[in-house]
PDB file of C-alpha atoms in Angstrom:
ATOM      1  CA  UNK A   1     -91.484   9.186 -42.706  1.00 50.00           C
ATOM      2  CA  UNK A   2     -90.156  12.216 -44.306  1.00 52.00           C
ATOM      3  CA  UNK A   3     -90.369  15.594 -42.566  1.00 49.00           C
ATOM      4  CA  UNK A   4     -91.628  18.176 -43.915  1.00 50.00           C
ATOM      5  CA  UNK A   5     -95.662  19.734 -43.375  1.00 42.00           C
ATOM      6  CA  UNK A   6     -97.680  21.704 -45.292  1.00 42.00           C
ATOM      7  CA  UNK A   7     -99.956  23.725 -43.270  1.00 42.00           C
ATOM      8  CA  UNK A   8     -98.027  22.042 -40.065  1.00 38.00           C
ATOM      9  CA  UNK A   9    -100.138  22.262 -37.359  1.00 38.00           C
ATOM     10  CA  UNK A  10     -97.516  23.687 -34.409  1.00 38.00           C
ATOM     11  CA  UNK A  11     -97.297  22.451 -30.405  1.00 39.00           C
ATOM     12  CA  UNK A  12     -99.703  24.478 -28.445  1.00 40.00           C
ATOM     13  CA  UNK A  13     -98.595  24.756 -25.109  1.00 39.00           C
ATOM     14  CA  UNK A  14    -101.683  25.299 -23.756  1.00 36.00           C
ATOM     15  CA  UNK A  15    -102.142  21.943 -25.324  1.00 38.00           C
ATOM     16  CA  UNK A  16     -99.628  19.821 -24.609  1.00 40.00           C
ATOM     17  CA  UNK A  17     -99.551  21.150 -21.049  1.00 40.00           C
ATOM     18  CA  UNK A  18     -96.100  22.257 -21.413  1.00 41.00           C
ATOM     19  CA  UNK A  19     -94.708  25.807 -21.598  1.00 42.00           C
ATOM     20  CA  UNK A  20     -91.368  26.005 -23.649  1.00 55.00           C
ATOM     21  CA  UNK A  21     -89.446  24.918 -20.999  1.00 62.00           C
ATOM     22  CA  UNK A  22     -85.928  23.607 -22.718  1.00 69.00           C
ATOM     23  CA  UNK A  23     -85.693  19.962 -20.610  1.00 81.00           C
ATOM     24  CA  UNK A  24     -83.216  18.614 -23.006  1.00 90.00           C
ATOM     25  CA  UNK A  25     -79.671  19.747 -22.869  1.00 91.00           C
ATOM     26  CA  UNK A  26     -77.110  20.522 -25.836  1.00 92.00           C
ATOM     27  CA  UNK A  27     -75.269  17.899 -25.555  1.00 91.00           C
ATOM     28  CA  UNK A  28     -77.903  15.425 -24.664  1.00 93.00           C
ATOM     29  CA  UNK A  29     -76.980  11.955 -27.123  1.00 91.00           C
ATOM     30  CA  UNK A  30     -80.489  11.578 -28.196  1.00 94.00           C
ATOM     31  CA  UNK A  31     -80.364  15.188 -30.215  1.00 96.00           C
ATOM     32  CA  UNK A  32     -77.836  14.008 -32.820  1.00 96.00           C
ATOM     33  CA  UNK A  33     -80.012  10.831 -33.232  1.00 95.00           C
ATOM     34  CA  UNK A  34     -82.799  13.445 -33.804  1.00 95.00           C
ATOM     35  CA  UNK A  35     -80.773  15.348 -36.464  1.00 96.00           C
ATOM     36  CA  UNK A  36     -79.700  11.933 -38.126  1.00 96.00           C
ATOM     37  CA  UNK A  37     -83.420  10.810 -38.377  1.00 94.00           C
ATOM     38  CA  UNK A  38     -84.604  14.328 -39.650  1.00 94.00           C
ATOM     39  CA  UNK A  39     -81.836  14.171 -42.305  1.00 96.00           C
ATOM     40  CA  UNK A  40     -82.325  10.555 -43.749  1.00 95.00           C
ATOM     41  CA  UNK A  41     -86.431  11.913 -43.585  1.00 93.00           C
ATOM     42  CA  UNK A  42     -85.170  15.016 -45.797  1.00 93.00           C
ATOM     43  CA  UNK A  43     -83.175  12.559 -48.447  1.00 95.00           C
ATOM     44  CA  UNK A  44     -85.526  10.263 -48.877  1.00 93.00           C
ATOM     45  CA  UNK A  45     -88.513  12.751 -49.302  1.00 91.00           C
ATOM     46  CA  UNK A  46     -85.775  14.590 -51.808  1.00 93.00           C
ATOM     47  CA  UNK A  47     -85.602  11.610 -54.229  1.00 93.00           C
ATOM     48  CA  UNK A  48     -88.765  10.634 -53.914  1.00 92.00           C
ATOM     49  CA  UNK A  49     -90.403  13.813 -54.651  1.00 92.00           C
ATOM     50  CA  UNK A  50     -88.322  14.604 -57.390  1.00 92.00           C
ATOM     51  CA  UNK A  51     -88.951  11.037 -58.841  1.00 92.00           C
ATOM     52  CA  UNK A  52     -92.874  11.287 -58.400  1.00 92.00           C
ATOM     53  CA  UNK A  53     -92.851  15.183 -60.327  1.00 92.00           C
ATOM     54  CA  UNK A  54     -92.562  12.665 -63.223  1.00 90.00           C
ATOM     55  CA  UNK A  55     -96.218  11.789 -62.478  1.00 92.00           C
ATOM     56  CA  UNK A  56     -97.808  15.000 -62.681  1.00 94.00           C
ATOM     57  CA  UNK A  57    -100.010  15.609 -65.448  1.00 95.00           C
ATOM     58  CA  UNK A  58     -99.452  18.907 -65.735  1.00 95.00           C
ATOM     59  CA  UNK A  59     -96.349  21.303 -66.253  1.00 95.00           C
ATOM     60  CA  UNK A  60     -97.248  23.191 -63.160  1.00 93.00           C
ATOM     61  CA  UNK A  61     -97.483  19.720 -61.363  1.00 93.00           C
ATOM     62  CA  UNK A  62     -93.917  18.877 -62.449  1.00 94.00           C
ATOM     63  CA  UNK A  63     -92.687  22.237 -60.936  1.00 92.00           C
ATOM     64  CA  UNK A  64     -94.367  22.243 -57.961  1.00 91.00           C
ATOM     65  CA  UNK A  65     -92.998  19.005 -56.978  1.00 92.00           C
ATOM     66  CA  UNK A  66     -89.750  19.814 -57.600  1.00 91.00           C
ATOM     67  CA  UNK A  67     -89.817  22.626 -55.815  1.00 90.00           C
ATOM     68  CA  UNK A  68     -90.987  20.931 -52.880  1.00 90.00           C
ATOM     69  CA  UNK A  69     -87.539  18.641 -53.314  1.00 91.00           C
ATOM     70  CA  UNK A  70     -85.153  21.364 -53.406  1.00 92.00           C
ATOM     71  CA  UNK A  71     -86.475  22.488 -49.914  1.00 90.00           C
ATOM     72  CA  UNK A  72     -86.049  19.589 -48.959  1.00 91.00           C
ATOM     73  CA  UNK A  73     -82.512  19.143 -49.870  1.00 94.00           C
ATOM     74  CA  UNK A  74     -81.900  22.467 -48.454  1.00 94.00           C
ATOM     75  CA  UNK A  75     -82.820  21.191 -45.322  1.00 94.00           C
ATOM     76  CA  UNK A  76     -80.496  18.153 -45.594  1.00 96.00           C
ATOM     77  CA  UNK A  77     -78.118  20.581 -46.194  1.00 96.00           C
ATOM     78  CA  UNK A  78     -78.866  22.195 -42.324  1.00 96.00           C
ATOM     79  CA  UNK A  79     -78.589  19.060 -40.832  1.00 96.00           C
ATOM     80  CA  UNK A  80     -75.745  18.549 -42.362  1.00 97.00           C
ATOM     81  CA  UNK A  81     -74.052  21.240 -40.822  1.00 97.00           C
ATOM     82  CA  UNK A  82     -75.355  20.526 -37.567  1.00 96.00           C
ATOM     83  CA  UNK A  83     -74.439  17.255 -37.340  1.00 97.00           C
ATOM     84  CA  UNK A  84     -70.751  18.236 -38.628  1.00 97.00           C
ATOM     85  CA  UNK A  85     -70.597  20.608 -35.642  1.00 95.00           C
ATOM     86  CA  UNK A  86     -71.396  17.853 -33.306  1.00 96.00           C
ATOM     87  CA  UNK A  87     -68.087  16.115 -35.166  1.00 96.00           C
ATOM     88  CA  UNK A  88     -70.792  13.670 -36.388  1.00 97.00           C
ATOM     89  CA  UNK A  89     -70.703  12.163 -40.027  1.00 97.00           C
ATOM     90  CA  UNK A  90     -73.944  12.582 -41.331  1.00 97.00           C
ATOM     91  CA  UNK A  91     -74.329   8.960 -43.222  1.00 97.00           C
ATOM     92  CA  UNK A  92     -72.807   6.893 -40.574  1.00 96.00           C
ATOM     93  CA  UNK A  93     -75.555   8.472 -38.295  1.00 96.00           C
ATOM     94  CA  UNK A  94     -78.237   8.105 -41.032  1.00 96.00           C
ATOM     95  CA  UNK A  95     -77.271   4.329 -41.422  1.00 96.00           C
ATOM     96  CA  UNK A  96     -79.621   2.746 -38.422  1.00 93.00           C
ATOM     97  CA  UNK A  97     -82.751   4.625 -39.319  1.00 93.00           C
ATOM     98  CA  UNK A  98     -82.629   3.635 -43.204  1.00 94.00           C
ATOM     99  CA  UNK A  99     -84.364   0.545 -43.119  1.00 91.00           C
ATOM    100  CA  UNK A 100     -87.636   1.945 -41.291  1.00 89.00           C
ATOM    101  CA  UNK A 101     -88.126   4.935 -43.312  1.00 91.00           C
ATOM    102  CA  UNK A 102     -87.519   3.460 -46.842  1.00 93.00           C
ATOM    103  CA  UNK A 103     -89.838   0.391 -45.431  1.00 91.00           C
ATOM    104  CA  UNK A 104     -92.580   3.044 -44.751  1.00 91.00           C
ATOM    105  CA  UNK A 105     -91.524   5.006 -48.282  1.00 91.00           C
ATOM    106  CA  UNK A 106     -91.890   1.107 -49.928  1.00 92.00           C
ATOM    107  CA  UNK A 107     -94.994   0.382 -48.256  1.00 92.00           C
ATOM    108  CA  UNK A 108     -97.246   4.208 -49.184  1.00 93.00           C
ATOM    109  CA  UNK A 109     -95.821   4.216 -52.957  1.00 92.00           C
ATOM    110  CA  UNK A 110     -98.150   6.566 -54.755  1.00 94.00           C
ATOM    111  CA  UNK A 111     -99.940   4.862 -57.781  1.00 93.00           C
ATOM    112  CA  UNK A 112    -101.419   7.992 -58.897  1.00 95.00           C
ATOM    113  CA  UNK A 113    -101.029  11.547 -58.825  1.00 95.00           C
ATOM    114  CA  UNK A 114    -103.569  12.121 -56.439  1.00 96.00           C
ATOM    115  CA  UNK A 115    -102.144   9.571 -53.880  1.00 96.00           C
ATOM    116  CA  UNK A 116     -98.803  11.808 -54.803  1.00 94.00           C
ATOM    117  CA  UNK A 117    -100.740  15.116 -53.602  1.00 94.00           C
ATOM    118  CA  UNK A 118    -102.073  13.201 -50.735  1.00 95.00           C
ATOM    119  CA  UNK A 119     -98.440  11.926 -49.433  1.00 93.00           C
ATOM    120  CA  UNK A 120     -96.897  14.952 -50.036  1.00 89.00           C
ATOM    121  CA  UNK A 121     -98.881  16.979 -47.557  1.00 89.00           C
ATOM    122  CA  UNK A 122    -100.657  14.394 -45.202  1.00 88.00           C
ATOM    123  CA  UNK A 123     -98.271  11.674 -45.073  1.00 80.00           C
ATOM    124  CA  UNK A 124     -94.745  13.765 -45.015  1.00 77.00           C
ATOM    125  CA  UNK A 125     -96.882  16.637 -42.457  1.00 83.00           C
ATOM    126  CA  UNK A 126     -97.100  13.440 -39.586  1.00 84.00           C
ATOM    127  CA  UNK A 127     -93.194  13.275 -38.939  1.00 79.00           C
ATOM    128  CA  UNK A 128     -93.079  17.083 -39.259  1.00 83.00           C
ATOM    129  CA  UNK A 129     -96.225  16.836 -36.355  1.00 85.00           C
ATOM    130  CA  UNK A 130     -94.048  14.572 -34.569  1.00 84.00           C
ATOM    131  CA  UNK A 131     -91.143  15.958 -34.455  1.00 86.00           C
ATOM    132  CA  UNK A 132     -92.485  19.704 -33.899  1.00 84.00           C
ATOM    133  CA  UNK A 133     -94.339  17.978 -30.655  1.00 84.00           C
ATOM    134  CA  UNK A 134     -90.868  17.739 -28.681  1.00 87.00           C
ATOM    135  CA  UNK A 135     -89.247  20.622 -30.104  1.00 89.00           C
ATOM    136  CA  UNK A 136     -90.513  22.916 -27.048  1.00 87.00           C
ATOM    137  CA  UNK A 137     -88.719  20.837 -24.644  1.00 91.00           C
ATOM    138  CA  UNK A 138     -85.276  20.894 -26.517  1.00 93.00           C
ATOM    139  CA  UNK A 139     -82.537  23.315 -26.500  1.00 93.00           C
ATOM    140  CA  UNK A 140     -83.449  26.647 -28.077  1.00 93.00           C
ATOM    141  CA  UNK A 141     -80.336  26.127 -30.567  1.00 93.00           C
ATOM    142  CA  UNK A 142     -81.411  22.666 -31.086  1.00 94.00           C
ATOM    143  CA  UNK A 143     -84.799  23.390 -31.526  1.00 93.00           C
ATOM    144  CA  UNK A 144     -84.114  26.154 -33.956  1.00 93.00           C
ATOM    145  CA  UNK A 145     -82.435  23.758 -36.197  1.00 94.00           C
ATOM    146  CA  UNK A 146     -85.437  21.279 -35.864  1.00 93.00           C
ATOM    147  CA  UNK A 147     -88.365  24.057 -36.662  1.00 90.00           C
ATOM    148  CA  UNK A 148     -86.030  25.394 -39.601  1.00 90.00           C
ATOM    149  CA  UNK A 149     -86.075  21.652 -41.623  1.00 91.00           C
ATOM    150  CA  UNK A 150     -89.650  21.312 -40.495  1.00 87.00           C
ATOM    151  CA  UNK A 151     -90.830  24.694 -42.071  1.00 80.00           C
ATOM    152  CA  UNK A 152     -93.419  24.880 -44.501  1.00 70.00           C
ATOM    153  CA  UNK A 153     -91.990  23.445 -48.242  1.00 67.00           C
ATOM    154  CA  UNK A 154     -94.087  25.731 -50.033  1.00 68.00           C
ATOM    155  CA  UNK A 155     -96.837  24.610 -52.915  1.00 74.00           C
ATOM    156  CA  UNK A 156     -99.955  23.707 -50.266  1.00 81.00           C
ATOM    157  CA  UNK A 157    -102.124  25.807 -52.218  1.00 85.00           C
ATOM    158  CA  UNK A 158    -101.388  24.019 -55.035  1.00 88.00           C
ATOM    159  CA  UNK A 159    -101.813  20.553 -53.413  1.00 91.00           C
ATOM    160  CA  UNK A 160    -105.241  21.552 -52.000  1.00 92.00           C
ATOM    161  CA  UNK A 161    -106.449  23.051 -54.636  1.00 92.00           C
ATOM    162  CA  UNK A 162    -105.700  20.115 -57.187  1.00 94.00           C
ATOM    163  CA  UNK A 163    -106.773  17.540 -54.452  1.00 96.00           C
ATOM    164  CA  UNK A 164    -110.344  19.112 -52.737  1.00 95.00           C
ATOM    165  CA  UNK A 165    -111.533  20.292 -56.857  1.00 95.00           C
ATOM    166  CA  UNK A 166    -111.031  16.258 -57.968  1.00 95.00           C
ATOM    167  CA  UNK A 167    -112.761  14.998 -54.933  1.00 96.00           C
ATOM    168  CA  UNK A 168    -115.719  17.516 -55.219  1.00 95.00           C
ATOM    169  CA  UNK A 169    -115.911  15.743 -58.622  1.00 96.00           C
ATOM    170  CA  UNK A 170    -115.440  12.603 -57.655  1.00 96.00           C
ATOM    171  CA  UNK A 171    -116.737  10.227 -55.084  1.00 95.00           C
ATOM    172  CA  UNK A 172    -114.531   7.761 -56.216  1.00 96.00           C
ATOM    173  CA  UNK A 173    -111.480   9.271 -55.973  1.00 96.00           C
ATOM    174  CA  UNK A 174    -112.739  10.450 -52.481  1.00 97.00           C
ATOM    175  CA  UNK A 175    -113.611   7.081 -51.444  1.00 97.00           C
ATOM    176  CA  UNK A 176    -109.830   5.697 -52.480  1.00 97.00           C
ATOM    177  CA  UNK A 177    -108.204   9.197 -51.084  1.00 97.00           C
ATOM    178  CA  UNK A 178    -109.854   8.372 -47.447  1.00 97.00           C
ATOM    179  CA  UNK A 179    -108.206   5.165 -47.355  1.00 97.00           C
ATOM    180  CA  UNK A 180    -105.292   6.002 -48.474  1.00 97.00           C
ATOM    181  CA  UNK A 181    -105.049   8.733 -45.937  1.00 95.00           C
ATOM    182  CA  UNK A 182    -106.040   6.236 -42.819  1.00 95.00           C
ATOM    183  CA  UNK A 183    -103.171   3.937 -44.614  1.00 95.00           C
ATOM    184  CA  UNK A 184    -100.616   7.115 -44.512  1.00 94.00           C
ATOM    185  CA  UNK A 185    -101.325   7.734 -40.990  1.00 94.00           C
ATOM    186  CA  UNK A 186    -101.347   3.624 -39.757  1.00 93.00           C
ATOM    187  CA  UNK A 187     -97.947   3.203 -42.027  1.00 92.00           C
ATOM    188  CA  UNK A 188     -96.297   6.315 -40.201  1.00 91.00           C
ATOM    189  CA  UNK A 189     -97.145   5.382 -36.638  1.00 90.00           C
ATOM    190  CA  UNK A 190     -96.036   2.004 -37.289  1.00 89.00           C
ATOM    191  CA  UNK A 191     -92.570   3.387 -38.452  1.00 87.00           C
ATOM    192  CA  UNK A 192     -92.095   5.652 -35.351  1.00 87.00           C
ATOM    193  CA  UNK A 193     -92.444   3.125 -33.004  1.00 87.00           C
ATOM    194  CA  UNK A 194     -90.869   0.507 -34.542  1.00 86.00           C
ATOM    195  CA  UNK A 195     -87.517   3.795 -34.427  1.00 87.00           C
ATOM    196  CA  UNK A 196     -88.227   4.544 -30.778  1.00 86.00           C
ATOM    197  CA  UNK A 197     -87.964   0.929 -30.171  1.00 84.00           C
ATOM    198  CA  UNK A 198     -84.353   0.338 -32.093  1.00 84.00           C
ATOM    199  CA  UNK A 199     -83.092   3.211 -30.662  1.00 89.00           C
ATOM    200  CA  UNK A 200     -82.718   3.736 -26.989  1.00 91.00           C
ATOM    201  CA  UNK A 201     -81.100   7.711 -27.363  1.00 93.00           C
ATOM    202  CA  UNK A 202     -83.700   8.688 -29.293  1.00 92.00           C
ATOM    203  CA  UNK A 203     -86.292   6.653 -27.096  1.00 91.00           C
ATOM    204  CA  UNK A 204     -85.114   8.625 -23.828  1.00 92.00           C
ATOM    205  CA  UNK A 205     -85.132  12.168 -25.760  1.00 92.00           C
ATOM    206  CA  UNK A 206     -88.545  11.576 -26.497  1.00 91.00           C
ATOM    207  CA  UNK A 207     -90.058  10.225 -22.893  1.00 90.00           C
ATOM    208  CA  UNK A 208     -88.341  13.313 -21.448  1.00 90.00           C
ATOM    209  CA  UNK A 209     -89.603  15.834 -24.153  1.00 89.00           C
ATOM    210  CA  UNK A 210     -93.336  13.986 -23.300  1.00 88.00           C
ATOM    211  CA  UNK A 211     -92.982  13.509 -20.128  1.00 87.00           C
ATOM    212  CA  UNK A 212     -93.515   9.788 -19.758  1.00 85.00           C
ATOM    213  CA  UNK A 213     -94.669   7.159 -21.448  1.00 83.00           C
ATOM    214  CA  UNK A 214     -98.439   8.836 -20.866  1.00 86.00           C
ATOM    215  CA  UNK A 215     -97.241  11.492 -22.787  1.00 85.00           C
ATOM    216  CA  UNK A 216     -95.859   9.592 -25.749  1.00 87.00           C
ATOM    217  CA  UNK A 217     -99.096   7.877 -26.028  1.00 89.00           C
ATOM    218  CA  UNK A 218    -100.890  11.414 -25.566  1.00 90.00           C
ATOM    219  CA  UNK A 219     -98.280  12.919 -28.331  1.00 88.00           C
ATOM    220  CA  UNK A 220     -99.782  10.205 -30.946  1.00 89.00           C
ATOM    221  CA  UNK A 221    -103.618  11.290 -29.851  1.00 91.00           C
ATOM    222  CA  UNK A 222    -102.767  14.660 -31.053  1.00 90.00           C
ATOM    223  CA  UNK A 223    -100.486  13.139 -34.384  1.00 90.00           C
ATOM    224  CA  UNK A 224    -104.330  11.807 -35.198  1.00 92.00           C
ATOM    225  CA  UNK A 225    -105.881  14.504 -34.722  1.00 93.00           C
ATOM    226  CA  UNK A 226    -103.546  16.943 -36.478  1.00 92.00           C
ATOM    227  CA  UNK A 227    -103.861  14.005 -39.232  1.00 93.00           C
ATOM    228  CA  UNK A 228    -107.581  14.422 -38.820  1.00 94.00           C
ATOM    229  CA  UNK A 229    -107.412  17.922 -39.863  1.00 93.00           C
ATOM    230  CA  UNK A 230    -105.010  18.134 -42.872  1.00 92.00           C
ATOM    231  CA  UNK A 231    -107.623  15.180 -44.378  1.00 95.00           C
ATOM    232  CA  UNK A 232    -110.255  17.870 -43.609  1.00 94.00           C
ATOM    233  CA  UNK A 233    -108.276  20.634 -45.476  1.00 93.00           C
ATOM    234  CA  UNK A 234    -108.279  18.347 -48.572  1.00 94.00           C
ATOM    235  CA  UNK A 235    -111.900  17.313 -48.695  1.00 95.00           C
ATOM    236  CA  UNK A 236    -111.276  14.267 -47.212  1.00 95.00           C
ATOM    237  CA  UNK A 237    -113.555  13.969 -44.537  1.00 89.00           C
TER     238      UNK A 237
END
């Protein structure tokens, strides 16, 4: 999954039940497992961002696109440094969680620029969702560093607009979009739990950030609907 949103949908306390209450300490193991996860997300959505701008049909397409990568290697960049500070080496920490996200990457390849617009702000928003779920419960320097790679890569507008005016036109392309979407959101969860399964730091960070395994469940209910919404946005509904 990659990890950034466009018009994220934040953790509502009120929500989740949960008033920012930092449960997760500093130092706790499963954090720099977070960071590695987020920064492999941030790479891969780089290069694959920058390689789909080649799809766009239009100039403005190209440049949105590649806008939307250079965030995105800015935030590599921030994880980066955080992981550095832990004494951590950024790829060797990557390494474990290559496999699932390049299998989800391999599995929702776009084969049109619409699916492209789609990915791009459904597909890459569910990790962002995820992630921003837990970041309540995390240490406010932590969680600073998680909200700040998660923030908003700039161009929605663009995507909505392009996407909602071409299904409007077309119940074709509306038809094709919807699945797509349900196939974003299926490929995604799949991915996450096959991580949390692999990886027992990052497992623990996340039943304590939820609560207990109720909660994780719970935290996936409100991935779907979040998902639910940004189809909504588009036209997709």
């Amino acid at each position: 999954m990659g990890a950034h949103s466009s018009d994220a949908v934040t953790s509502d306390p009120s929500i989740t039940g949960v008033a920012d209450d930092p449960r997760i300490a500093y130092d706790h193991p499963g954090v720099s497992e977070l960071f590695a996860v987020l920064a492999y997300g941030e790479i891969s959505a780089f290069y694959r961002l920058a390689e789909d701008a080649r799809m766009a049909p239009t100039l403005q397409g190209r440049v949105a696109l590649a806008s939307m990568a250079a965030a995105e290697m800015n935030h590599f960049e921030t994880l980066v440094q955080a992981l550095s500070g832990r004494g951590i080496d950024v790829y060797t920490a990557m390494d474990p969680y290559v496999r699932a996200l390049d299998e989800y990457h391999a599995s929702t390849n776009p084969s049109t620029w619409l699916e492209t617009l789609v990915k791009a702000h459904v597909g890459d928003g569910l990790a962002a969702d995820f992630y921003r779920e837990i970041a309540h419960t995390l240490d406010p320097a932590v969680a600073a560093t998680v909200r700040e790679v998660l923030a908003e890569t700039g161009h929605s507008e663009f995507v909505v607009h392009e996407v909602a005016t071409r299904v409007k036109a077309s119940s074709q392309d509306k038809a094709r979009l919807m699945l797509w979407g349900r196939r974003l959101l299926g490929e995604a969860i799949t991915q996450a739990q096959y991580v949390l399964a692999q990886r027992e730091e990052l497992t623990d960070l996340v039943i304590t950030a939820s609560g207990d395994l109720n909660g994780v469940a719970a935290l996936f209910d409100r991935m779907q609907e979040q998902h639910a919404e940004r189809m909504k946005v588009l036209g997709l509904v």
